[in-house]
Short mmCIF file of C-alpha atoms (C1' of nucleotides) in Angstrom, two decimals:
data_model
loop_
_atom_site.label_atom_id
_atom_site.label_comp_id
_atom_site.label_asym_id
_atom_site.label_seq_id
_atom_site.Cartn_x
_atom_site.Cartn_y
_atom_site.Cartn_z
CA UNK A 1 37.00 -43.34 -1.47
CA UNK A 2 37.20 -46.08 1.07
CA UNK A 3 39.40 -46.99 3.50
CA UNK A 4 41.46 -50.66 2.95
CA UNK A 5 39.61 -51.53 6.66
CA UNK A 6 36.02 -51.14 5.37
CA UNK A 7 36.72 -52.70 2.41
CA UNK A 8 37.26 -55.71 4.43
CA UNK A 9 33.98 -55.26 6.26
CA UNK A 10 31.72 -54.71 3.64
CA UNK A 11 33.67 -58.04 1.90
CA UNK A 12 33.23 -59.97 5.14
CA UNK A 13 29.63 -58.39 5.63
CA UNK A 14 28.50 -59.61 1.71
CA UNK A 15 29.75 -63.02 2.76
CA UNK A 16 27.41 -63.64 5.19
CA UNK A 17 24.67 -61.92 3.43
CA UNK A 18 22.19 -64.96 2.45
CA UNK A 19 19.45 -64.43 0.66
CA UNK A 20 16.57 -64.07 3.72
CA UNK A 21 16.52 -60.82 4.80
CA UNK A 22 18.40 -61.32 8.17
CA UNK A 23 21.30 -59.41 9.18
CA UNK A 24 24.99 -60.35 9.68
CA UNK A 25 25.79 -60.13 13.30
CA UNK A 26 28.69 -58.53 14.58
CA UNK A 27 30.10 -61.52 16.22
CA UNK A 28 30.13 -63.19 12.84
CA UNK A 29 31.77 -60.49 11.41
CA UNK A 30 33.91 -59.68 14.47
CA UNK A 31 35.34 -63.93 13.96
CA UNK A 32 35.79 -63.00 10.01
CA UNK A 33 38.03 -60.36 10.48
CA UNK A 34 39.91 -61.69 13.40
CA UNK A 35 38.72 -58.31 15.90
CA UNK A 36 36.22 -57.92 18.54
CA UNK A 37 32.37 -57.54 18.46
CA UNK A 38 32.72 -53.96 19.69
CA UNK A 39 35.52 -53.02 17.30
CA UNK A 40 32.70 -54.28 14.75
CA UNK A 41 29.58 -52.05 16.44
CA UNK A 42 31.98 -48.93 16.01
CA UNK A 43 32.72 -49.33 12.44
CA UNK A 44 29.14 -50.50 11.46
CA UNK A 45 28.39 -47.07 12.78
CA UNK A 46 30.78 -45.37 10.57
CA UNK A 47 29.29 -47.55 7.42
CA UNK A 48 25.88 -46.57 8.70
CA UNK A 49 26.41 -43.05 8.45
CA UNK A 50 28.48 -43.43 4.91
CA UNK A 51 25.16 -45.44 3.63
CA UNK A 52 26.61 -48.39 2.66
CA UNK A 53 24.87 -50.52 5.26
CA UNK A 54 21.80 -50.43 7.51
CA UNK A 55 21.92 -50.93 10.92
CA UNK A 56 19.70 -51.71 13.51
CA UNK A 57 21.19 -52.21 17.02
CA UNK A 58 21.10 -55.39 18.25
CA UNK A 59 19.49 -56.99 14.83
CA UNK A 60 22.23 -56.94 12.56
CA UNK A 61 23.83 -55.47 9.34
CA UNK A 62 22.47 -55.59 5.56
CA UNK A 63 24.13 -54.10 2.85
CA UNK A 64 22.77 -51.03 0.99
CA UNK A 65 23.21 -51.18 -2.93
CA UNK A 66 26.02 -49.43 -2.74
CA UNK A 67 27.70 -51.35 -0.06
CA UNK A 68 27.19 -54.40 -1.80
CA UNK A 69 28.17 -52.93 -5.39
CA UNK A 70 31.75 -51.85 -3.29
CA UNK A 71 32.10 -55.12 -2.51
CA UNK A 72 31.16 -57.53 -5.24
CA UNK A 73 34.00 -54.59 -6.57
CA UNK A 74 36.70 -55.72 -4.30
CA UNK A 75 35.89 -59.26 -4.65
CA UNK A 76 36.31 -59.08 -8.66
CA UNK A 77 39.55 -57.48 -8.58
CA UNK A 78 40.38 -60.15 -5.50
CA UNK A 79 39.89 -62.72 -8.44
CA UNK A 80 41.28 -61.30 -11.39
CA UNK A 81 44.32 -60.45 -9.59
CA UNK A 82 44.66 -64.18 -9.02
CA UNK A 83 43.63 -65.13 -12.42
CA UNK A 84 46.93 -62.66 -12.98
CA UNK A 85 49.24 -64.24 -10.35
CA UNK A 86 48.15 -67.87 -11.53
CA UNK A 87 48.32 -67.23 -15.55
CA UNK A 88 51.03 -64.68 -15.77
CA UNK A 89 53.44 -65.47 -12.86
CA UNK A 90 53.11 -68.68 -12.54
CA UNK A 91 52.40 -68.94 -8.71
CA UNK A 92 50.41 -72.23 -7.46
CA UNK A 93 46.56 -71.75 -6.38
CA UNK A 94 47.42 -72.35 -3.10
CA UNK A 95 49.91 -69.14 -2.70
CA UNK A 96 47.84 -66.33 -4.36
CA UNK A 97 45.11 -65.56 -1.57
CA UNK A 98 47.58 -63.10 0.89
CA UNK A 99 48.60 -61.13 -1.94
CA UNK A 100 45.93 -60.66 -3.96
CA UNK A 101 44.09 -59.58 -0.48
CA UNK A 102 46.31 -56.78 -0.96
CA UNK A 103 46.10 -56.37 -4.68
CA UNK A 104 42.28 -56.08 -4.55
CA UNK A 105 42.56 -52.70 -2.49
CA UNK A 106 44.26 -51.28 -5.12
CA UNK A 107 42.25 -47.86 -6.50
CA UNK A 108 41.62 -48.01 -10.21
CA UNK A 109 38.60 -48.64 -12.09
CA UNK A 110 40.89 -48.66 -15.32
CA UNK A 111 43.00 -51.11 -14.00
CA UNK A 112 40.56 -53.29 -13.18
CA UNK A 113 39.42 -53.23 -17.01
CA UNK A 114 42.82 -53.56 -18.69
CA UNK A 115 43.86 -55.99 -16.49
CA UNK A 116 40.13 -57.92 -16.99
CA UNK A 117 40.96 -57.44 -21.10
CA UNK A 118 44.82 -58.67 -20.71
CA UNK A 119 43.76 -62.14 -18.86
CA UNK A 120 40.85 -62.52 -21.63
CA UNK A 121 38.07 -61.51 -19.57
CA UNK A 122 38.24 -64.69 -17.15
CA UNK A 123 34.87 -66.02 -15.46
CA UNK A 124 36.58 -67.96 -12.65
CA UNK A 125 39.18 -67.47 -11.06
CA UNK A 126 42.10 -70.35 -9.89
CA UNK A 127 40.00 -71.90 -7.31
CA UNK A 128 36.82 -71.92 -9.48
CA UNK A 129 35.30 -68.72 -8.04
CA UNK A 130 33.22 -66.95 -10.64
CA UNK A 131 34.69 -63.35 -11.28
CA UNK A 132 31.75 -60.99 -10.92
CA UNK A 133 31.20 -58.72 -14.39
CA UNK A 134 32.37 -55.07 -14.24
CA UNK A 135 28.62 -54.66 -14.03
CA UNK A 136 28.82 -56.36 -10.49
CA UNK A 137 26.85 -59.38 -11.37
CA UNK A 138 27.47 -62.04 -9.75
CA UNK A 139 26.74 -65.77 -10.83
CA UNK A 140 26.46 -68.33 -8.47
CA UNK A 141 27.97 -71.93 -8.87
CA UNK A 142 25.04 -74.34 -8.47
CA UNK A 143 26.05 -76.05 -5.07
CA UNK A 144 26.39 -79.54 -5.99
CA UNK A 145 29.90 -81.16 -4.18
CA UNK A 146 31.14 -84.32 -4.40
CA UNK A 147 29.98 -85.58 -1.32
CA UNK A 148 26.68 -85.09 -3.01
CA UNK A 149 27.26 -87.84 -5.86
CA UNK A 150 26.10 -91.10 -5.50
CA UNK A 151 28.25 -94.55 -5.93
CA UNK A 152 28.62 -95.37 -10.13
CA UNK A 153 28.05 -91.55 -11.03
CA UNK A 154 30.52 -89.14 -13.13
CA UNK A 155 31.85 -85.68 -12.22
CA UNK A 156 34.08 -83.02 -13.25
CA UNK A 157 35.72 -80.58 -10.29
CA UNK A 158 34.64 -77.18 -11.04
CA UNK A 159 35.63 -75.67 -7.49
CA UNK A 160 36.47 -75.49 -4.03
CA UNK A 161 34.40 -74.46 -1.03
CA UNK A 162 37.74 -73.89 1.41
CA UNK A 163 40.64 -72.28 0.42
CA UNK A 164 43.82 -73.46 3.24
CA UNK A 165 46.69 -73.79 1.93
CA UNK A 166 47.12 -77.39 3.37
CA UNK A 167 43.86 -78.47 2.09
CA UNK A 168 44.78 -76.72 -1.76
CA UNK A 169 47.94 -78.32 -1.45
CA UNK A 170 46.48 -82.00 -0.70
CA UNK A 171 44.02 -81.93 -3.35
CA UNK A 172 46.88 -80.81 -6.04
CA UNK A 173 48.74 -83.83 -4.71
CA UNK A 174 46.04 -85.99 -5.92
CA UNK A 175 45.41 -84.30 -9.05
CA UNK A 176 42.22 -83.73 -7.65
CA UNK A 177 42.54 -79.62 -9.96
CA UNK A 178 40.05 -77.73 -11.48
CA UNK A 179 39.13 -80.44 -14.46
CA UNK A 180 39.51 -83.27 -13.20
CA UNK A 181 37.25 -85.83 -14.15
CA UNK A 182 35.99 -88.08 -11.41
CA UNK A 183 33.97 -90.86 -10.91
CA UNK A 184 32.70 -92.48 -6.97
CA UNK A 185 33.74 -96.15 -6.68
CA UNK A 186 32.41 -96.62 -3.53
CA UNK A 187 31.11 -95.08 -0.23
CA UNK A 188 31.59 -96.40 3.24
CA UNK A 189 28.61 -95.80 5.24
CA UNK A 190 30.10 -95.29 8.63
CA UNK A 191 31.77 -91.72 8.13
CA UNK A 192 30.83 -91.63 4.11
CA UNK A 193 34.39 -91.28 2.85
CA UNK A 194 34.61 -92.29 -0.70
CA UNK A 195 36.59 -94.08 -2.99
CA UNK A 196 36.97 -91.92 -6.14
CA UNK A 197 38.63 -92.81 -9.71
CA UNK A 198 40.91 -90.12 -11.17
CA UNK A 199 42.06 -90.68 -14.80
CA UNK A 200 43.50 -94.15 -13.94
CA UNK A 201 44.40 -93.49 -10.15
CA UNK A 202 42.15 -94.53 -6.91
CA UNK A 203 42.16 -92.69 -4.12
CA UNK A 204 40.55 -92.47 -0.95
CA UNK A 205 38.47 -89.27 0.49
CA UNK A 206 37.03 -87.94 3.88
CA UNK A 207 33.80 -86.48 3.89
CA UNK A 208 35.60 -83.51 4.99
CA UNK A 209 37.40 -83.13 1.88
CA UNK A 210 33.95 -84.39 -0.38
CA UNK A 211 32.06 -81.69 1.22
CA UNK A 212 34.18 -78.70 0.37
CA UNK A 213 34.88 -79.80 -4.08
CA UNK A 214 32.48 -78.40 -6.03
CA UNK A 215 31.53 -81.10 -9.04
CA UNK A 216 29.47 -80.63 -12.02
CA UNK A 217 27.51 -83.79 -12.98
CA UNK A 218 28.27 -85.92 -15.97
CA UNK B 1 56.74 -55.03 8.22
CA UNK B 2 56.54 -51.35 7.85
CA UNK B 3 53.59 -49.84 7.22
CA UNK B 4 52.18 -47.62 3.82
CA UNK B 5 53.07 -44.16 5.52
CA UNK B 6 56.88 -45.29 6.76
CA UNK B 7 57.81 -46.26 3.46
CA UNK B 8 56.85 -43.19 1.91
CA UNK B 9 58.63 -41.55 4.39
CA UNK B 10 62.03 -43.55 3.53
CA UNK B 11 61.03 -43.06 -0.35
CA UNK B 12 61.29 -39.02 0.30
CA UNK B 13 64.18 -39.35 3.09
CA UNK B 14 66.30 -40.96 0.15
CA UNK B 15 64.92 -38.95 -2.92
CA UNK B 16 66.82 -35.96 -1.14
CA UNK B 17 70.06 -37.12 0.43
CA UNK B 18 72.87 -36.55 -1.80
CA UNK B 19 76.43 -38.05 -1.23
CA UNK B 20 77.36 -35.31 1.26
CA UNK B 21 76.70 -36.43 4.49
CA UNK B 22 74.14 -33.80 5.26
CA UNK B 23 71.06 -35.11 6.77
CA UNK B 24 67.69 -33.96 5.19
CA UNK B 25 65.49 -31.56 6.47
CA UNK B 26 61.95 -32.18 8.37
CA UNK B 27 60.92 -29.27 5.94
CA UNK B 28 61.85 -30.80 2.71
CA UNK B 29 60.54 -34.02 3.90
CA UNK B 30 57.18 -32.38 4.59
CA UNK B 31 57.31 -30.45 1.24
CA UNK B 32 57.53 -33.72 -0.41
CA UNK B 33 55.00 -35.15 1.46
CA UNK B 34 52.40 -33.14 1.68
CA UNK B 35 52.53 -32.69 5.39
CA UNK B 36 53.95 -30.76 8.10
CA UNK B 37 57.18 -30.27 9.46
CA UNK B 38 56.02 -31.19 13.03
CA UNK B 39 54.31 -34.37 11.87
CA UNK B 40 58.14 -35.47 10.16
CA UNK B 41 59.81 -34.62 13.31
CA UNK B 42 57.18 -37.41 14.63
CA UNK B 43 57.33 -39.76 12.59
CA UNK B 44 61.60 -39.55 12.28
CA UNK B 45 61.41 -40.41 15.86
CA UNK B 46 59.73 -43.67 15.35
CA UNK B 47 62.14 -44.55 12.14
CA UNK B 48 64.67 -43.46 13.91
CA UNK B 49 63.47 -46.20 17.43
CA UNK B 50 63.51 -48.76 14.79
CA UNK B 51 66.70 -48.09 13.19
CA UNK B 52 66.10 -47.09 10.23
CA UNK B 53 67.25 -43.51 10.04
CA UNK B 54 69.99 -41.87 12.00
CA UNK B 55 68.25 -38.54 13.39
CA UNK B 56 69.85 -35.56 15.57
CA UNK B 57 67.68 -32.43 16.56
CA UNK B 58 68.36 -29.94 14.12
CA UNK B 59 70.48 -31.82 12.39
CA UNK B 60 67.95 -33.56 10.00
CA UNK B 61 68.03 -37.20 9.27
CA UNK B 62 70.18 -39.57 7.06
CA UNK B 63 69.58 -43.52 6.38
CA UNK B 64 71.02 -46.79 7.96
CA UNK B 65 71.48 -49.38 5.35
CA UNK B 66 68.18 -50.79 6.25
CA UNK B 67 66.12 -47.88 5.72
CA UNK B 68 68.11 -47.55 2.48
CA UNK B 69 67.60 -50.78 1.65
CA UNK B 70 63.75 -50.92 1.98
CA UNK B 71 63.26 -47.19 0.21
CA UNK B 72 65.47 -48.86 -2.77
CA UNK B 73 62.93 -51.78 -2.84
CA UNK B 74 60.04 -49.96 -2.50
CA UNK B 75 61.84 -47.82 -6.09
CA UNK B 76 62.48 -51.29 -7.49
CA UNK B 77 58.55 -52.13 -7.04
CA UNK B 78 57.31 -48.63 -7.73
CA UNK B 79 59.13 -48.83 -11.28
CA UNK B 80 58.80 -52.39 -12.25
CA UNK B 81 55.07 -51.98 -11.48
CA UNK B 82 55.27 -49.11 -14.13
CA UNK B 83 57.02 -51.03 -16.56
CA UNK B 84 54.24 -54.17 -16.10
CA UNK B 85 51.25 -50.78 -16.84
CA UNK B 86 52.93 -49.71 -19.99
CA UNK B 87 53.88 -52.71 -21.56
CA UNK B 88 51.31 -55.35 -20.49
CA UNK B 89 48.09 -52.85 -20.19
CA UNK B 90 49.30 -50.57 -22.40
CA UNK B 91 48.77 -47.43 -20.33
CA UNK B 92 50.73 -44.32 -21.47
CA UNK B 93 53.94 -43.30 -19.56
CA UNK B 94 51.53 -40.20 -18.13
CA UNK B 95 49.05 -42.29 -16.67
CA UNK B 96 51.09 -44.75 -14.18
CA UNK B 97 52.23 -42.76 -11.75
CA UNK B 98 49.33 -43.21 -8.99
CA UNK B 99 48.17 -46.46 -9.88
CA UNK B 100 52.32 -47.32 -9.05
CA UNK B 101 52.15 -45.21 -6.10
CA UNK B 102 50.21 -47.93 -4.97
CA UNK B 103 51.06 -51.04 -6.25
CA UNK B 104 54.76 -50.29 -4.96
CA UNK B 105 53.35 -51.22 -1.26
CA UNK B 106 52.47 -54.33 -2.06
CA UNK B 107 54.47 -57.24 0.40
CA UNK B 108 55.92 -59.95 -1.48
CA UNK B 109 59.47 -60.73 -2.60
CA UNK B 110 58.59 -63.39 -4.57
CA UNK B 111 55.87 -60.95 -6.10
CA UNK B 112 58.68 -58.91 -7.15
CA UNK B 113 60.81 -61.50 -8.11
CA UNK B 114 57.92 -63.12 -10.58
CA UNK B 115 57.01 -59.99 -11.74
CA UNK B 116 60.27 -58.90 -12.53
CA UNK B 117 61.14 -62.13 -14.90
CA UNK B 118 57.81 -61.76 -16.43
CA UNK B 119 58.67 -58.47 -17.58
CA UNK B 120 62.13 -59.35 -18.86
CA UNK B 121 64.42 -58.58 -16.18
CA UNK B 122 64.05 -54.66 -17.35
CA UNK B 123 66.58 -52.25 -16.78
CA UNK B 124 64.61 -48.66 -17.19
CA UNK B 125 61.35 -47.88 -16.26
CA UNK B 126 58.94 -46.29 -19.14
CA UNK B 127 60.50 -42.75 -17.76
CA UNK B 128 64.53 -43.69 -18.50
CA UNK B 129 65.00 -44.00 -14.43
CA UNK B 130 66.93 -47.13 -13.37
CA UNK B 131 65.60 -49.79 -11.76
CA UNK B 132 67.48 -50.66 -9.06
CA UNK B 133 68.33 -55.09 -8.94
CA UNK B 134 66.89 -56.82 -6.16
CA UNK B 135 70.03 -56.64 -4.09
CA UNK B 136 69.45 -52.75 -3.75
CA UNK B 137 72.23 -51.59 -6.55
CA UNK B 138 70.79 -48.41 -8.19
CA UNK B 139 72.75 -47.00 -11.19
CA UNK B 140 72.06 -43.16 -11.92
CA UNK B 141 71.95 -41.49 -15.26
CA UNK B 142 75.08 -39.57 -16.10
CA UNK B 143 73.16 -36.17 -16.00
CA UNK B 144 73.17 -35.09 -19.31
CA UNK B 145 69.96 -33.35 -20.23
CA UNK B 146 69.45 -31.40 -23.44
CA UNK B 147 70.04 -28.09 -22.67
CA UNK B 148 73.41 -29.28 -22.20
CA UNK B 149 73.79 -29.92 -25.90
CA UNK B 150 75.64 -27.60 -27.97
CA UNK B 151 74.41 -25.91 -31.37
CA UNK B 152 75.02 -28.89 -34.05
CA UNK B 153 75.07 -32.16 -31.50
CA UNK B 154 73.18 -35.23 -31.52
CA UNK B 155 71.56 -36.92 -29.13
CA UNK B 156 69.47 -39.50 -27.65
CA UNK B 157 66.48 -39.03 -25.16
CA UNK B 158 67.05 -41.44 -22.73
CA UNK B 159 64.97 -40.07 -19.20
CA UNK B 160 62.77 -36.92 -17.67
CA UNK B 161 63.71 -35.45 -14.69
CA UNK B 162 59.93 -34.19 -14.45
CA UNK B 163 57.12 -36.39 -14.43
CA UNK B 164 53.92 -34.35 -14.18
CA UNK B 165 51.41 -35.32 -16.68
CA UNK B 166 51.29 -31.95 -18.67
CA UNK B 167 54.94 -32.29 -19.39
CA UNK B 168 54.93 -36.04 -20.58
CA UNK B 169 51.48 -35.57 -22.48
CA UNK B 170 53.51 -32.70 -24.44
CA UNK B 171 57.05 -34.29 -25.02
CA UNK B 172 54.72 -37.23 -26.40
CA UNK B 173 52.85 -34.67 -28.52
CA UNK B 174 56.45 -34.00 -30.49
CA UNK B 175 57.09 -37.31 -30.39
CA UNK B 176 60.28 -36.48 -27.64
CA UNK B 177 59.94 -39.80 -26.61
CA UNK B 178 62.41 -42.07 -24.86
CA UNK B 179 64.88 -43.17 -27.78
CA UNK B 180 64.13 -40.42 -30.24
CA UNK B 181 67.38 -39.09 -32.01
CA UNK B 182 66.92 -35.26 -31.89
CA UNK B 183 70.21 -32.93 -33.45
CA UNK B 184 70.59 -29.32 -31.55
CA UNK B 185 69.67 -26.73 -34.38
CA UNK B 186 69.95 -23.64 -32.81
CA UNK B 187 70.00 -22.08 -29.13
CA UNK B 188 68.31 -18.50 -28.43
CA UNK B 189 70.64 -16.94 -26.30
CA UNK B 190 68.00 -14.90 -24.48
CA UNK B 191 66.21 -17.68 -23.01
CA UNK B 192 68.07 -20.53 -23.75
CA UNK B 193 65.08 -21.88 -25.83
CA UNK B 194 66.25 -24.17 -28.60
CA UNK B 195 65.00 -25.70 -31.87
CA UNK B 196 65.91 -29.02 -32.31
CA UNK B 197 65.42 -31.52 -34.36
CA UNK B 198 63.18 -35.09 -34.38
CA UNK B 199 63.60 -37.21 -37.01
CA UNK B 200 61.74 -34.92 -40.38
CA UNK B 201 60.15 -32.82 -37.73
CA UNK B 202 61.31 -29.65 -36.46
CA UNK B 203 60.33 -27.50 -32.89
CA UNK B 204 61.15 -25.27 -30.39
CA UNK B 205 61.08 -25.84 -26.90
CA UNK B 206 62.37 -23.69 -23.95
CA UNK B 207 64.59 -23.70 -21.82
CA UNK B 208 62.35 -25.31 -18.80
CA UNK B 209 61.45 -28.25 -21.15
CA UNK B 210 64.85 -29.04 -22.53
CA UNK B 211 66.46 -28.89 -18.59
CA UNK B 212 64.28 -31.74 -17.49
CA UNK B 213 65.38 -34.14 -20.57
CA UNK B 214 68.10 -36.17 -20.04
CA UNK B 215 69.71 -37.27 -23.10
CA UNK B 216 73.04 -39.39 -24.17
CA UNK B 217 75.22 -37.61 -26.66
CA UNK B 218 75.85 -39.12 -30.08
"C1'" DA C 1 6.85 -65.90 33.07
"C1'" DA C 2 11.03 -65.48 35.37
"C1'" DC C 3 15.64 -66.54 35.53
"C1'" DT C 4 19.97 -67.58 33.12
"C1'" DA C 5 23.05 -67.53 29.39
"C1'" DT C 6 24.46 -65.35 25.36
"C1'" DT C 7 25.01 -61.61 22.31
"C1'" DT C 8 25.58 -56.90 21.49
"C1'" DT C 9 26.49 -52.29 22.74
"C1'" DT C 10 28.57 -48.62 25.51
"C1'" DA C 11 32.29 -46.43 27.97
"C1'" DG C 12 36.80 -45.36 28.41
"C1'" DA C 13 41.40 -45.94 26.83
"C1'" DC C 14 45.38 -46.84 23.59
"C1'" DT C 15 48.24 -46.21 19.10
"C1'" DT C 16 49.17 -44.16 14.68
"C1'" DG C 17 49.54 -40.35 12.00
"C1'" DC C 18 48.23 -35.97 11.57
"C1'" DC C 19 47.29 -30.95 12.96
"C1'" DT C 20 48.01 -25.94 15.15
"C1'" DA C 21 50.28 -22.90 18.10
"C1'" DA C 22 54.05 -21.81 20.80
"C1'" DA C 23 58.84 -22.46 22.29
"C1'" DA C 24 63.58 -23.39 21.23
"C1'" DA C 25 67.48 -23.67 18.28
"C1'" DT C 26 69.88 -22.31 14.30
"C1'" DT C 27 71.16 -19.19 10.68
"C1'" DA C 28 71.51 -14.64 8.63
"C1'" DA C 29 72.11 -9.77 8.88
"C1'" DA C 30 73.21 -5.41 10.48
"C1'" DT D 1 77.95 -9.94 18.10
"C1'" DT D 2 73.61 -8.91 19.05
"C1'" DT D 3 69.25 -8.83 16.85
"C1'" DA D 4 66.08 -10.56 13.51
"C1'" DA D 5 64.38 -14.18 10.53
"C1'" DT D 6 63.94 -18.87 9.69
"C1'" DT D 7 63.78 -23.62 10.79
"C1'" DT D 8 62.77 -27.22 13.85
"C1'" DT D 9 60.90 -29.18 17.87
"C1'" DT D 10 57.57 -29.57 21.66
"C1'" DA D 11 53.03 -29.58 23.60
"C1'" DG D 12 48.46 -30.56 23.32
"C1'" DG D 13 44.71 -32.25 20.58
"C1'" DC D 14 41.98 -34.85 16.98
"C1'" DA D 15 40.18 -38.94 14.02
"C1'" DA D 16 40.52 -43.78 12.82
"C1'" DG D 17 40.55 -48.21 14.32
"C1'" DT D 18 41.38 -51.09 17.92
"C1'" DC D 19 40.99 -53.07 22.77
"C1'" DT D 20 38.92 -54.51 27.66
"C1'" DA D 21 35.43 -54.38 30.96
"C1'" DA D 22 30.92 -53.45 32.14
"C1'" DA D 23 26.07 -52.59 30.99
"C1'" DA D 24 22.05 -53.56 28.26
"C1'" DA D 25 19.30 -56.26 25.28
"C1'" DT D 26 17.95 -60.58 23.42
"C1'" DA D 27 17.27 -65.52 23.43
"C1'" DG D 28 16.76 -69.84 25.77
"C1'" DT D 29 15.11 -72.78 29.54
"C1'" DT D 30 12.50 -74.57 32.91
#
DNA sequence: AACTATTTTTAGACTTGCCTAAAAATTAAA
DNA sequence: TTTAATTTTTAGGCAAGTCTAAAAATAGTT
């Protein structure tokens, strides 16, 4: 059984974990979790000797296959909790993230399935997150955002890349949700903020906002 | 915020004091707990720095209104979460306790609040104890439990004062389930064991099982 | 290639919650 | 009411997870 605190570093440690072979460094990790590089060394020690990463001073952390499989874990019931919060209580997607950061450290592997059978096994979660399988697979959105599309061209909003609060909270007042169907008017050249069409409203877009929706082409 | 360990601590501090003004003891505390009697003295001193227990050496240690208050709300939570296993995930009433043990130390009132709507406002948790409202009122049983009942009453099971597994996973087996109308057949005067009766069924139990039923007369 | 800047690790210390062993206070008994 | 038994507290220490400050390693620059 794992502690609540390496949970959270194994989570912050798969975040970071692209697909070349190079380690997460501890600063990284240390600015994640909001704690110090050397707080980080100490407990990559500890995971070290538990086998759920490898460590090599000075070059970084990977995650073993069980490391990884503990997280993917936390990060599933991290999603279907929301899923729950979202479906069943009714909160907005922009107030689920501090508790389900709790919820997800709860200890239950049959939880976790009852709870994945009573939201009807859910592949994404409220901010358009694919839920990884109890298997720990783990599907990848293609990365396509809106920022991506070009002037005339259709899209449908199939997730978001940043999670604030202010920035959920924005796009809901748009009605720029999960489903929305989109399509770029225009694109100013100088700081490529768009015009977009939403059902039968205009509105205007940084690039800072176009770079973090994730679209699916139409 | 207090953390996981203080709130257990304020969970066993009330479980024991009765109306009488005596304090509770660092030994009963520790019994409950798990732990020692040195490491309760500890950790009443800290309670006790912020106020939320009234502690003199040797006296043991009582509540302030706050550290009632927040060992009555982590109750509410623990049995709420209990009712939300049982009657959303279907879980049997022997198989919640840990996974509530947890879930009760979650943070959010308006967590509680949603969750307690969703679940229909319920009064009992799938054990007969009361859940206390969210302003901290707690209603107890009138302790009536079925060895109480005389030779030719009727009753109603209503709550167990004993919730190990072994015990529930048997009352279920005779279908001595909350709301079952059972009728005092006989009483063995030698060891108090009785046969009763549940609905076309008939069985004995003893003395130990029929003292940890509470049941409202008919 | 040598110096500088940055990153990472080590060393030592703090807090929380726990322990054991011993001392002190309380309670019970003769 | 003095002694014996029990309960409770104190003292000192340990592990987890954190910190700061300093040392060591790496990376970058000229």
């Amino acid at each position: 059984m794992n502690t609540y605190t390496e949970e959270n570093y194994l989570k912050a440690i798969f975040k970071y974990s692209n697909k070349t072979k190079e380690g997460v460094s501890t600063n990284v990790i240390a600015d994640e979790l909001d704690t110090k590089a050397s707080s980080v060394t100490d407990m990559i020690k500890k995971l070290s000797d538990k086998k759920l990463v490898i460590y090599k001073k000075y070059k970084g952390v990977t995650l073993t296959n069980e490391g990884r499989s503990i997280a993917v874990s936390v990060i599933r019931k991290h999603r279907l909790w929301e899923v729950f919060l979202v479906e069943k209580l009714d909160f907005k997607w922009d107030e689920v993230h501090d508790i389900a950061e709790q919820l997800e450290h709860i200890h239950s592997e049959e939880l976790v399935k009852r709870l994945d059978t009573f939201l009807d096994n859910p592949k994404y979660d409220p901010h358009g997150d694919p839920i990884p399988d109890e298997y720990g697979n783990l599907q990848h959105h293609k990365d396509i955002t809106l920022s991506d599309l070009a002037i005339g061209k259709k899209g449908v909003i199939v997730g978001v890349k940043e999670h604030s609060t202010s920035y959920l909270k924005y796009l809901e007042s748009i009605n720029l949700v999960l489903g929305a169907e989109i399509k770029v008017n225009n694109i100013v050249d100088f700081d490529h903020s768009m015009s977009i069409s939403i059902g039968k409203n205009t509105v205007n877009i940084s690039n800072q906002a176009s770079k973090n929706l994730i679209v699916k082409k139409l």
